[in-house]
Amino acid sequence: MKILVSGTGYVGLVTAVCLAEKGHNVVCYDVVKEKIDMLNQGKSPIYEAGLEELMQKNKERIIYTYNKKEAYKDLDVIFIGVGTPERVDGSANLDYIYAVADDIVENINKDCLVVMKSTVPIGTNYKVEKYIQDRLKGKHRIEIASNPEFLAQGTAVIDTLEAQRIIIGTHSKWAEKILKEIYKDFEKSVIVSTDINSAEMIKYASNDFLALKISYINEIANLCEALGANIEDVTLGMGLDKRIGNKFLNAGIGYGGSCFPKDTKALHWLAKINECELKTVKAAIDVNQNQKIRLIEKSKKYYEHLKGINVAVLGLAFKPGTDDLREAPSIINVEYLENNGANIKAWDPIAQKNFSKIFPQINYCDTIDDTIKDADICFIFTEWEQIKKYDISKYEKLMRKAVILDGRNCYKLDDVKQYNIIYESIGRKSIENIKK
Ligand SMILES: NC(=O)c1ccc[n+]([C@@H]2O[C@H](COP(=O)([O-])OP(=O)(O)OC[C@H]3O[C@@H](n4cnc5c(N)ncnc54)[C@H](O)[C@@H]3O)[C@@H](O)[C@H]2O)c1
C-alpha cells in the first residue's frame, strides 16, 4: 500500500513516522521547502521526544518531498494533516484542506482513499469528498474517511504508537477495511468504527470536554483562594473518584496550544449556526480567557505600575515538552508586560527561538539563574521540570525582590515557606515572607 501524508506538522509528521515504524511505506509532502530540506537531513522541524530517532530508524520507508507530482503519484491512501486554524469569527479555516483537495484533483493518477486526520467541523468530510468527486468527474474513484487525531504535543510519538483509541469514520466497508489494514499492528489501540459525522464529532466533543474540565477546575481554584481552601488537596480528593479521574485536573493559568482554544470556538460556532447553544463550552472559553491573565491581576498587589520593573519570565511554551507557542498564555502576558514598560528577561529550554520571532526585543537568557538575577518579580508560565527542580533558595539570593507568581503551581507551599520570598500560585494560599 502506498501512503501519502500531506502536511508534515505535529500531526502529519508524527503519523507518517509512526506508520513507517509499523512497517508502511510513506511519502511525506509539505508546501514548505525548508521543512522538507530539514527532514531530508534527518532533522525534525518540530520538537517531539523520540521523533528524530524514529525518523532515523525508519528512513528506508519514508520519502520526504515538496515535489507535488512525485508526491501524489500512484497512491492508495492520502492522509490529510494540514492545519485548520481559527478564523476571527471562531469558525475553522478550511483553506488548507481545500488546497490539498485541489492537489488531489490535479495530481492523482489512480483510485484512492482520502483520510482526514485534521480536525474539521462535522459535515466537512462529506463536503470535501463531493468537492473532489465533482472535479474529478469520474476519472478516478475517491472516497473519504474521517480518522481524527488525539495525540498530545510533548508525548505525540507514544500517543500515536500506543493510541488509546483509533476512530475510523467511513461510509463503506471498502474504506473501513483499508484503514483496519493500516492500523492492524497498533495492538495497544481499540479501533472504533463509526459513521463519518460521528467520528468528526468524537474529536470535537473530546477536546471540548477536556477544555471544560480545565476551566472548571480553574474556577474552583479561584474560589479556593477566596475561601482559604487548597486546590491541590481538593483535586487529590476529587481525582481519586474514578468517575472523575485525576487527568486534566491541574489548576493553572489556563489552556493554550493549537487545539483546545480553536476547537472550543469552532464547535461553539458550529452549534450557533445550527441554532443550538453550547453554553458549557462558551463558559469554558470565557473562563480560560480570564484565567490567562490571572497572574497580572495578582502582580498589582505588589507593583501598581510595571514601568522600569525588572521582570523575569520562566517558561514560554504552552506546556512542557513542546516548542509550540500557539495560544500560549506567555504571549498575552509578555505583551502586557511590554506595553506597560517592564524590562523583561525570559527563559525556556526549547521555545525561546520561536518566541523571539514574536518578541525579538526582549532579553533571552541561557539559564534560570541569569533570568531571575536582579529581578523585582518573576512570572512562571510553564511547568518545565527544570523550573520545578530549581533550588528555591536562589530566588531569595538572586532576585532584587523575590516576588514569585507561579501560574503552574511548580512548588510545594511547605518548601517555599522556608525562604524569604513572596509566592503566589493558583488556588493556594499566598506566602508573604518579606515586606511588600
Ligand atoms: N497539534 C496537535 O496537538 C493536534 C492534535 C490533534 C489534532 N490536530 C489537528 O491536526 C491538524 C494539523 O495540526 P498540526 O498541529 O499538525 O498543524 P501544523 O501547523 O503543525 O502542520 C500543518 C502542516 O501542513 C503544511 N501545509 C499547509 N498547506 C499544505 C498543503 N496544501 N499541502 C501540504 N502541506 C501543507 C504546513 O506547511 C505545515 O507543515 C489540525 O487540524 C489540528 O487541529 C492537532
Tab-separated table of C-alpha atoms and ligand atoms in Angstrom:
chain	number	residue	atom	x	y	z
A	1	MET	CA	0.000	0.000	0.000
A	2	LYS	CA	1.466	3.372	-0.986
A	3	ILE	CA	0.557	6.069	1.539
A	4	LEU	CA	0.975	9.824	1.328
A	5	VAL	CA	0.770	12.157	4.309
A	6	SER	CA	0.097	15.697	3.183
A	7	GLY	CA	1.331	18.238	5.736
A	8	THR	CA	4.334	17.499	7.937
A	9	GLY	CA	3.414	19.363	11.134
A	10	TYR	CA	2.816	17.817	14.554
A	11	VAL	CA	0.083	15.508	13.317
A	12	GLY	CA	1.265	14.762	9.774
A	13	LEU	CA	4.899	14.073	10.542
A	14	VAL	CA	4.222	12.018	13.655
A	15	THR	CA	1.552	9.997	11.824
A	16	ALA	CA	3.899	9.348	8.908
A	17	VAL	CA	6.834	8.304	11.070
A	18	CYS	CA	4.680	6.055	13.257
A	19	LEU	CA	3.117	4.398	10.211
A	20	ALA	CA	6.640	3.749	8.915
A	21	GLU	CA	7.567	2.319	12.325
A	22	LYS	CA	4.700	-0.155	11.862
A	23	GLY	CA	6.117	-1.229	8.507
A	24	HIS	CA	4.323	1.009	5.976
A	25	ASN	CA	5.990	2.878	3.135
A	26	VAL	CA	5.100	6.529	3.455
A	27	VAL	CA	5.624	9.658	1.391
A	28	CYS	CA	5.591	12.980	3.283
A	29	TYR	CA	4.653	16.094	1.356
A	30	ASP	CA	4.667	19.683	2.567
A	31	VAL	CA	4.472	23.040	0.795
A	32	VAL	CA	7.265	24.489	2.945
A	33	LYS	CA	10.557	23.639	1.250
A	34	GLU	CA	12.662	24.403	4.355
A	35	LYS	CA	10.767	21.746	6.322
A	36	ILE	CA	11.345	19.103	3.662
A	37	ASP	CA	15.023	20.072	3.395
A	38	MET	CA	15.434	19.653	7.143
A	39	LEU	CA	13.609	16.322	7.090
A	40	ASN	CA	15.853	15.082	4.304
A	41	GLN	CA	18.822	15.918	6.535
A	42	GLY	CA	17.309	13.747	9.263
A	43	LYS	CA	16.171	16.704	11.361
A	44	SER	CA	12.647	17.319	12.584
A	45	PRO	CA	11.271	20.856	12.122
A	46	ILE	CA	9.256	20.403	15.336
A	47	TYR	CA	10.353	19.157	18.728
A	48	GLU	CA	8.790	15.895	19.839
A	49	ALA	CA	10.506	13.416	22.130
A	50	GLY	CA	11.770	10.353	20.223
A	51	LEU	CA	10.702	11.636	16.802
A	52	GLU	CA	14.127	12.116	15.205
A	53	GLU	CA	15.240	8.709	16.474
A	54	LEU	CA	12.234	7.051	14.785
A	55	MET	CA	12.837	9.071	11.591
A	56	GLN	CA	16.378	7.719	11.512
A	57	LYS	CA	15.322	4.145	12.318
A	58	ASN	CA	12.720	4.088	9.537
A	59	LYS	CA	14.448	6.221	6.937
A	60	GLU	CA	14.294	3.454	4.321
A	61	ARG	CA	10.491	3.561	4.467
A	62	ILE	CA	9.947	7.344	4.359
A	63	ILE	CA	10.315	9.744	1.439
A	64	TYR	CA	10.163	13.494	2.106
A	65	THR	CA	9.324	15.646	-0.883
A	66	TYR	CA	7.936	19.035	-1.893
A	67	ASN	CA	7.567	17.840	-5.470
A	68	LYS	CA	3.797	17.650	-5.793
A	69	LYS	CA	3.694	15.494	-8.927
A	70	GLU	CA	6.031	12.948	-7.379
A	71	ALA	CA	4.178	13.038	-4.027
A	72	TYR	CA	0.709	12.350	-5.446
A	73	LYS	CA	1.711	9.629	-7.905
A	74	ASP	CA	0.461	6.016	-7.661
A	75	LEU	CA	-1.146	6.400	-4.251
A	76	ASP	CA	-3.540	4.080	-2.472
A	77	VAL	CA	-4.192	6.278	0.534
A	78	ILE	CA	-3.784	10.022	1.201
A	79	PHE	CA	-3.761	11.262	4.796
A	80	ILE	CA	-4.557	14.955	5.192
A	81	GLY	CA	-2.672	16.509	8.130
A	82	VAL	CA	-2.735	20.223	7.336
A	83	GLY	CA	-3.786	22.946	9.787
A	84	THR	CA	-7.370	24.104	10.404
A	85	PRO	CA	-6.725	27.353	12.293
A	86	GLU	CA	-9.295	29.645	13.764
A	87	ARG	CA	-10.967	32.429	11.801
A	88	VAL	CA	-11.881	35.713	13.508
A	89	ASP	CA	-15.485	34.603	13.944
A	90	GLY	CA	-14.320	31.395	15.696
A	91	SER	CA	-15.053	29.075	12.763
A	92	ALA	CA	-12.399	26.721	11.403
A	93	ASN	CA	-10.423	27.954	8.406
A	94	LEU	CA	-10.557	25.127	5.872
A	95	ASP	CA	-8.464	26.810	3.162
A	96	TYR	CA	-5.544	24.408	3.667
A	97	ILE	CA	-7.873	21.411	3.460
A	98	TYR	CA	-9.310	22.623	0.144
A	99	ALA	CA	-5.794	23.368	-1.150
A	100	VAL	CA	-4.990	19.682	-0.576
A	101	ALA	CA	-8.293	18.728	-2.235
A	102	ASP	CA	-7.211	20.729	-5.304
A	103	ASP	CA	-3.836	18.984	-5.266
A	104	ILE	CA	-5.616	15.623	-5.169
A	105	VAL	CA	-7.829	16.547	-8.127
A	106	GLU	CA	-4.905	17.799	-10.181
A	107	ASN	CA	-2.364	15.111	-9.400
A	108	ILE	CA	-3.733	11.670	-8.556
A	109	ASN	CA	-3.417	9.062	-11.271
A	110	LYS	CA	-5.444	6.219	-9.717
A	111	ASP	CA	-8.345	5.439	-7.365
A	112	CYS	CA	-7.593	6.134	-3.732
A	113	LEU	CA	-8.881	6.646	-0.216
A	114	VAL	CA	-8.546	10.103	1.332
A	115	VAL	CA	-8.219	10.037	5.125
A	116	MET	CA	-8.880	13.186	7.137
A	117	LYS	CA	-6.552	13.433	10.146
A	118	SER	CA	-7.005	17.174	10.517
A	119	THR	CA	-9.703	18.344	12.910
A	120	VAL	CA	-12.611	19.539	10.774
A	121	PRO	CA	-16.165	20.642	11.636
A	122	ILE	CA	-18.839	17.989	11.490
A	123	GLY	CA	-20.001	17.597	7.892
A	124	THR	CA	-16.731	18.738	6.320
A	125	ASN	CA	-15.577	15.305	5.164
A	126	TYR	CA	-18.662	14.850	3.029
A	127	LYS	CA	-18.244	18.318	1.545
A	128	VAL	CA	-14.581	17.705	0.725
A	129	GLU	CA	-15.416	14.336	-0.813
A	130	LYS	CA	-18.061	15.906	-3.035
A	131	TYR	CA	-15.716	18.774	-3.921
A	132	ILE	CA	-13.085	16.323	-5.141
A	133	GLN	CA	-15.522	13.993	-6.887
A	134	ASP	CA	-17.220	16.870	-8.733
A	135	ARG	CA	-13.879	17.992	-10.118
A	136	LEU	CA	-12.546	14.527	-10.933
A	137	LYS	CA	-15.677	13.895	-12.996
A	138	GLY	CA	-15.377	10.150	-12.598
A	139	LYS	CA	-11.778	9.991	-13.839
A	140	HIS	CA	-10.741	8.189	-10.649
A	141	ARG	CA	-12.730	6.832	-7.743
A	142	ILE	CA	-12.041	8.557	-4.451
A	143	GLU	CA	-13.724	8.146	-1.132
A	144	ILE	CA	-13.151	9.969	2.145
A	145	ALA	CA	-12.778	8.668	5.695
A	146	SER	CA	-12.514	10.504	8.980
A	147	ASN	CA	-9.695	9.391	11.243
A	148	PRO	CA	-9.286	12.166	13.820
A	149	GLU	CA	-6.090	12.518	15.778
A	150	PHE	CA	-5.863	12.589	19.585
A	151	LEU	CA	-2.131	12.942	20.181
A	152	ALA	CA	-0.924	15.489	22.716
A	153	GLN	CA	2.095	17.596	21.875
A	154	GLY	CA	5.049	16.631	24.043
A	155	THR	CA	4.044	12.945	24.013
A	156	ALA	CA	2.949	12.756	20.370
A	157	VAL	CA	5.011	9.717	19.354
A	158	ILE	CA	3.967	7.465	22.183
A	159	ASP	CA	0.378	8.750	21.965
A	160	THR	CA	0.305	7.631	18.325
A	161	LEU	CA	2.091	4.309	18.655
A	162	GLU	CA	0.033	3.408	21.698
A	163	ALA	CA	-3.153	5.335	20.951
A	164	GLN	CA	-5.929	4.503	23.425
A	165	ARG	CA	-8.411	4.512	20.600
A	166	ILE	CA	-8.340	4.832	16.827
A	167	ILE	CA	-11.534	6.258	15.421
A	168	ILE	CA	-12.439	5.215	11.909
A	169	GLY	CA	-15.387	7.054	10.388
A	170	THR	CA	-16.337	5.659	6.993
A	171	HIS	CA	-19.318	5.192	4.716
A	172	SER	CA	-18.206	1.989	3.041
A	173	LYS	CA	-16.799	-1.399	4.000
A	174	TRP	CA	-14.053	-0.797	1.445
A	175	ALA	CA	-12.724	2.286	3.300
A	176	GLU	CA	-13.099	0.654	6.713
A	177	LYS	CA	-11.157	-2.394	5.546
A	178	ILE	CA	-8.271	-0.293	4.241
A	179	LEU	CA	-7.983	1.657	7.490
A	180	LYS	CA	-8.185	-1.502	9.595
A	181	GLU	CA	-5.386	-2.943	7.495
A	182	ILE	CA	-3.261	0.185	8.035
A	183	TYR	CA	-3.778	0.034	11.798
A	184	LYS	CA	-3.611	-3.738	12.206
A	185	ASP	CA	-0.320	-3.656	14.117
A	186	PHE	CA	-1.383	-0.989	16.594
A	187	GLU	CA	-2.034	-3.726	19.155
A	188	LYS	CA	-2.498	-1.398	22.122
A	189	SER	CA	-5.315	0.562	20.497
A	190	VAL	CA	-9.044	-0.059	20.477
A	191	ILE	CA	-10.418	0.530	16.992
A	192	VAL	CA	-13.844	2.153	16.936
A	193	SER	CA	-15.718	2.169	13.617
A	194	THR	CA	-18.393	4.820	13.186
A	195	ASP	CA	-20.098	6.866	10.517
A	196	ILE	CA	-18.189	9.907	9.308
A	197	ASN	CA	-20.141	12.618	11.144
A	198	SER	CA	-19.838	10.789	14.466
A	199	ALA	CA	-16.076	10.409	14.016
A	200	GLU	CA	-15.771	14.145	13.401
A	201	MET	CA	-17.911	14.837	16.473
A	202	ILE	CA	-15.877	12.473	18.703
A	203	LYS	CA	-12.834	14.656	18.114
A	204	TYR	CA	-14.515	17.966	18.986
A	205	ALA	CA	-16.537	16.552	21.866
A	206	SER	CA	-13.380	15.047	23.398
A	207	ASN	CA	-11.283	18.202	23.156
A	208	ASP	CA	-14.060	20.448	24.360
A	209	PHE	CA	-14.750	18.162	27.305
A	210	LEU	CA	-11.092	18.374	28.398
A	211	ALA	CA	-11.098	22.153	27.971
A	212	LEU	CA	-14.234	22.285	30.085
A	213	LYS	CA	-12.610	20.184	32.788
A	214	ILE	CA	-9.643	22.572	32.909
A	215	SER	CA	-11.795	25.688	33.050
A	216	TYR	CA	-13.966	24.120	35.734
A	217	ILE	CA	-11.035	23.311	37.988
A	218	ASN	CA	-9.561	26.765	37.404
A	219	GLU	CA	-12.762	28.371	38.586
A	220	ILE	CA	-12.794	26.114	41.636
A	221	ALA	CA	-9.132	27.104	42.242
A	222	ASN	CA	-10.015	30.780	42.182
A	223	LEU	CA	-12.772	30.100	44.674
A	224	CYS	CA	-10.324	28.140	46.862
A	225	GLU	CA	-8.168	31.264	47.044
A	226	ALA	CA	-11.112	33.342	48.143
A	227	LEU	CA	-12.272	30.811	50.754
A	228	GLY	CA	-8.927	29.574	52.080
A	229	ALA	CA	-9.023	26.043	50.655
A	230	ASN	CA	-6.126	24.363	48.860
A	231	ILE	CA	-6.801	23.301	45.268
A	232	GLU	CA	-4.207	20.531	45.349
A	233	ASP	CA	-5.879	18.830	48.265
A	234	VAL	CA	-9.208	19.371	46.566
A	235	THR	CA	-8.126	17.831	43.253
A	236	LEU	CA	-6.426	14.936	45.037
A	237	GLY	CA	-9.679	14.205	46.789
A	238	MET	CA	-11.699	14.606	43.624
A	239	GLY	CA	-9.365	12.743	41.294
A	240	LEU	CA	-9.401	9.546	43.360
A	241	ASP	CA	-13.008	9.170	42.318
A	242	LYS	CA	-12.717	7.036	39.182
A	243	ARG	CA	-15.776	8.719	37.721
A	244	ILE	CA	-13.832	11.975	37.738
A	245	GLY	CA	-10.211	10.850	37.341
A	246	ASN	CA	-7.137	12.954	38.062
A	247	LYS	CA	-6.205	13.925	34.492
A	248	PHE	CA	-6.708	17.499	33.285
A	249	LEU	CA	-7.418	18.496	36.854
A	250	ASN	CA	-4.367	20.689	37.456
A	251	ALA	CA	-5.252	24.280	38.190
A	252	GLY	CA	-3.220	26.907	36.406
A	253	ILE	CA	-3.325	29.915	34.127
A	254	GLY	CA	-5.425	28.222	31.510
A	255	TYR	CA	-5.056	26.074	28.440
A	256	GLY	CA	-3.322	27.116	25.240
A	257	GLY	CA	-1.947	25.253	22.244
A	258	SER	CA	-3.144	24.624	18.765
A	259	CYS	CA	-6.248	22.610	19.669
A	260	PHE	CA	-8.354	23.452	22.741
A	261	PRO	CA	-8.717	27.183	22.025
A	262	LYS	CA	-9.718	26.759	18.387
A	263	ASP	CA	-11.710	23.540	18.820
A	264	THR	CA	-13.886	25.006	21.574
A	265	LYS	CA	-14.572	28.092	19.457
A	266	ALA	CA	-15.202	26.065	16.299
A	267	LEU	CA	-17.779	23.767	17.939
A	268	HIS	CA	-19.458	26.701	19.640
A	269	TRP	CA	-19.652	28.471	16.276
A	270	LEU	CA	-20.964	25.365	14.531
A	271	ALA	CA	-23.659	24.904	17.174
A	272	LYS	CA	-24.684	28.538	16.867
A	273	ILE	CA	-25.163	28.444	13.109
A	274	ASN	CA	-27.250	25.307	13.632
A	275	GLU	CA	-29.410	27.157	16.147
A	276	CYS	CA	-28.113	25.207	19.129
A	277	GLU	CA	-26.327	26.824	22.017
A	278	LEU	CA	-23.379	25.190	23.735
A	279	LYS	CA	-23.490	27.150	26.987
A	280	THR	CA	-20.952	24.974	28.781
A	281	VAL	CA	-18.378	25.300	26.000
A	282	LYS	CA	-18.885	29.072	25.870
A	283	ALA	CA	-18.291	29.223	29.625
A	284	ALA	CA	-15.069	27.212	29.254
A	285	ILE	CA	-13.832	29.675	26.622
A	286	ASP	CA	-14.636	32.746	28.743
A	287	VAL	CA	-13.135	31.321	31.928
A	288	ASN	CA	-9.946	30.438	30.092
A	289	GLN	CA	-9.568	33.912	28.660
A	290	ASN	CA	-9.692	35.470	32.136
A	291	GLN	CA	-7.504	32.809	33.696
A	292	LYS	CA	-4.654	33.561	31.315
A	293	ILE	CA	-4.178	36.999	32.882
A	294	ARG	CA	-4.665	35.933	36.480
A	295	LEU	CA	-1.013	36.494	37.378
A	296	ILE	CA	-1.086	40.043	36.043
A	297	GLU	CA	-4.025	40.708	38.356
A	298	LYS	CA	-2.033	39.268	41.243
A	299	SER	CA	1.047	41.344	40.370
A	300	LYS	CA	-0.931	44.555	41.001
A	301	LYS	CA	-0.850	43.717	44.703
A	302	TYR	CA	2.917	44.194	44.633
A	303	TYR	CA	3.531	46.719	41.860
A	304	GLU	CA	0.936	49.236	40.900
A	305	HIS	CA	2.883	50.078	37.740
A	306	LEU	CA	5.342	47.894	35.887
A	307	LYS	CA	7.298	50.653	34.179
A	308	GLY	CA	11.026	50.129	34.756
A	309	ILE	CA	10.399	46.986	36.844
A	310	ASN	CA	12.738	44.071	36.146
A	311	VAL	CA	10.592	41.092	35.230
A	312	ALA	CA	11.801	37.511	34.910
A	313	VAL	CA	9.691	35.177	32.791
A	314	LEU	CA	10.202	31.442	33.232
A	315	GLY	CA	8.564	29.160	30.674
A	316	LEU	CA	7.147	30.286	27.323
A	317	ALA	CA	5.763	27.141	25.660
A	318	PHE	CA	2.059	26.472	26.158
A	319	LYS	CA	3.044	23.325	28.015
A	320	PRO	CA	6.240	21.380	28.803
A	321	GLY	CA	7.754	19.091	26.187
A	322	THR	CA	6.964	21.291	23.193
A	323	ASP	CA	8.335	24.372	21.474
A	324	ASP	CA	4.838	25.287	20.255
A	325	LEU	CA	3.607	28.730	21.252
A	326	ARG	CA	0.183	28.750	19.656
A	327	GLU	CA	-2.198	30.440	22.131
A	328	ALA	CA	0.396	30.113	24.916
A	329	PRO	CA	-0.561	32.228	27.951
A	330	SER	CA	3.017	33.604	27.911
A	331	ILE	CA	2.215	35.622	24.776
A	332	ILE	CA	-0.666	37.693	26.118
A	333	ASN	CA	1.226	38.225	29.391
A	334	VAL	CA	4.530	39.296	27.815
A	335	GLU	CA	2.592	41.615	25.525
A	336	TYR	CA	1.024	43.253	28.586
A	337	LEU	CA	4.362	43.488	30.414
A	338	GLU	CA	5.981	45.080	27.371
A	339	ASN	CA	3.178	47.555	26.789
A	340	ASN	CA	3.496	48.614	30.403
A	341	GLY	CA	7.203	49.330	30.200
A	342	ALA	CA	8.666	46.379	32.131
A	343	ASN	CA	12.277	45.257	31.497
A	344	ILE	CA	11.822	41.629	30.526
A	345	LYS	CA	14.244	38.719	30.677
A	346	ALA	CA	12.905	35.336	29.594
A	347	TRP	CA	13.922	31.696	29.637
A	348	ASP	CA	12.542	28.500	28.127
A	349	PRO	CA	14.540	25.327	27.399
A	350	ILE	CA	13.243	24.929	23.836
A	351	ALA	CA	10.653	27.563	22.882
A	352	GLN	CA	12.940	30.618	23.105
A	353	LYS	CA	13.793	30.604	19.416
A	354	ASN	CA	10.137	30.586	18.373
A	355	PHE	CA	9.255	33.218	20.971
A	356	SER	CA	11.998	35.536	19.725
A	357	LYS	CA	10.250	35.585	16.331
A	358	ILE	CA	7.239	37.211	18.040
A	359	PHE	CA	9.164	39.263	20.622
A	360	PRO	CA	12.648	39.918	19.185
A	361	GLN	CA	13.206	42.893	21.504
A	362	ILE	CA	13.153	41.191	24.928
A	363	ASN	CA	16.239	39.638	26.544
A	364	TYR	CA	16.606	35.880	26.405
A	365	CYS	CA	18.829	34.065	28.908
A	366	ASP	CA	20.539	30.684	28.793
A	367	THR	CA	19.894	29.853	32.430
A	368	ILE	CA	17.239	30.385	35.075
A	369	ASP	CA	19.935	31.995	37.279
A	370	ASP	CA	20.618	34.700	34.683
A	371	THR	CA	16.913	35.280	34.102
A	372	ILE	CA	15.984	35.937	37.714
A	373	LYS	CA	19.156	37.866	38.643
A	374	ASP	CA	18.178	41.334	39.943
A	375	ALA	CA	14.522	40.777	39.023
A	376	ASP	CA	11.791	42.537	41.005
A	377	ILE	CA	9.195	39.937	40.102
A	378	CYS	CA	9.187	36.514	38.443
A	379	PHE	CA	6.347	35.004	36.414
A	380	ILE	CA	6.182	31.244	35.822
A	381	PHE	CA	4.092	30.296	32.793
A	382	THR	CA	5.175	26.693	32.019
A	383	GLU	CA	5.812	23.840	34.437
A	384	TRP	CA	9.121	22.673	32.960
A	385	GLU	CA	10.993	20.089	35.079
A	386	GLN	CA	13.981	22.467	35.194
A	387	ILE	CA	11.792	25.040	36.927
A	388	LYS	CA	10.187	22.506	39.257
A	389	LYS	CA	13.608	21.212	40.293
A	390	TYR	CA	15.165	24.662	40.637
A	391	ASP	CA	16.640	25.473	44.027
A	392	ILE	CA	14.029	27.790	45.601
A	393	SER	CA	16.645	29.473	47.803
A	394	LYS	CA	18.119	31.023	44.661
A	395	TYR	CA	15.051	33.225	44.157
A	396	GLU	CA	15.836	34.767	47.520
A	397	LYS	CA	19.547	35.063	46.758
A	398	LEU	CA	19.460	36.291	43.162
A	399	MET	CA	16.346	38.447	42.832
A	400	ARG	CA	16.309	42.110	43.862
A	401	LYS	CA	12.943	41.484	45.425
A	402	ALA	CA	11.790	37.888	45.471
A	403	VAL	CA	8.176	38.120	44.333
A	404	ILE	CA	7.265	34.918	42.518
A	405	LEU	CA	3.976	34.478	40.701
A	406	ASP	CA	3.652	30.845	39.767
A	407	GLY	CA	0.958	30.104	37.203
A	408	ARG	CA	1.593	26.360	37.269
A	409	ASN	CA	1.963	25.512	40.967
A	410	CYS	CA	5.534	24.280	40.496
A	411	TYR	CA	6.488	24.278	44.193
A	412	LYS	CA	5.085	22.821	47.389
A	413	LEU	CA	3.951	25.519	49.802
A	414	ASP	CA	5.862	23.873	52.658
A	415	ASP	CA	9.102	24.110	50.657
A	416	VAL	CA	8.506	27.755	49.736
A	417	LYS	CA	7.718	28.733	53.339
A	418	GLN	CA	11.333	28.199	54.355
A	419	TYR	CA	12.552	31.192	52.364
A	420	ASN	CA	12.188	34.939	52.483
A	421	ILE	CA	10.067	35.246	49.396
A	422	ILE	CA	6.629	36.285	48.329
A	423	TYR	CA	4.951	33.437	46.497
A	424	GLU	CA	1.575	33.427	44.813
A	425	SER	CA	0.227	30.428	42.952
A	426	ILE	CA	-3.166	29.239	41.710
A	427	GLY	CA	-5.826	28.046	44.150
A	428	ARG	CA	-3.499	28.067	47.157
A	429	LYS	CA	-2.690	30.452	49.992
A	430	SER	CA	-0.211	33.253	49.307
A	431	ILE	CA	3.081	33.167	51.141
A	432	GLU	CA	4.399	36.585	52.087
A	433	ASN	CA	7.671	36.141	53.901
A	434	ILE	CA	9.069	39.566	53.000
A	435	LYS	CA	7.724	43.069	53.126
A	436	LYS	CA	5.844	44.263	50.044
B	1	LIG	N1	-1.031	19.680	17.169
B	1	LIG	C1	-1.810	18.859	17.856
B	1	LIG	O1	-1.550	18.565	19.023
B	1	LIG	C2	-3.016	18.230	17.217
B	1	LIG	C3	-3.612	17.119	17.813
B	1	LIG	C4	-4.729	16.550	17.221
B	1	LIG	C5	-5.247	17.108	16.054
B	1	LIG	N2	-4.660	18.196	15.496
B	1	LIG	C6	-5.227	18.742	14.260
B	1	LIG	O2	-4.417	18.301	13.179
B	1	LIG	C7	-4.331	19.316	12.161
B	1	LIG	C8	-2.878	19.682	11.931
B	1	LIG	O3	-2.354	20.240	13.115
B	1	LIG	P1	-0.783	20.448	13.322
B	1	LIG	O4	-0.600	20.939	14.712
B	1	LIG	O5	-0.056	19.242	12.877
B	1	LIG	O6	-0.532	21.639	12.289
B	1	LIG	P2	0.862	22.236	11.811
B	1	LIG	O7	0.618	23.669	11.550
B	1	LIG	O8	1.940	21.851	12.780
B	1	LIG	O9	1.167	21.479	10.446
B	1	LIG	C9	0.477	21.697	9.257
B	1	LIG	C10	1.435	21.469	8.103
B	1	LIG	O10	0.726	21.490	6.887
B	1	LIG	C11	1.526	22.107	5.899
B	1	LIG	N3	0.699	22.524	4.762
B	1	LIG	C12	-0.073	23.630	4.610
B	1	LIG	N4	-0.705	23.596	3.425
B	1	LIG	C13	-0.352	22.450	2.803
B	1	LIG	C14	-0.680	21.840	1.568
B	1	LIG	N5	-1.527	22.405	0.712
B	1	LIG	N6	-0.125	20.648	1.283
B	1	LIG	C15	0.730	20.055	2.125
B	1	LIG	N7	1.091	20.596	3.310
B	1	LIG	C16	0.549	21.763	3.658
B	1	LIG	C17	2.199	23.236	6.664
B	1	LIG	O11	3.327	23.722	5.992
B	1	LIG	C18	2.524	22.531	7.978
B	1	LIG	O12	3.785	21.920	7.939
B	1	LIG	C19	-5.200	20.460	12.674
B	1	LIG	O13	-6.483	20.322	12.149
B	1	LIG	C20	-5.230	20.256	14.175
B	1	LIG	O14	-6.374	20.779	14.781
B	1	LIG	C21	-3.541	18.764	16.048
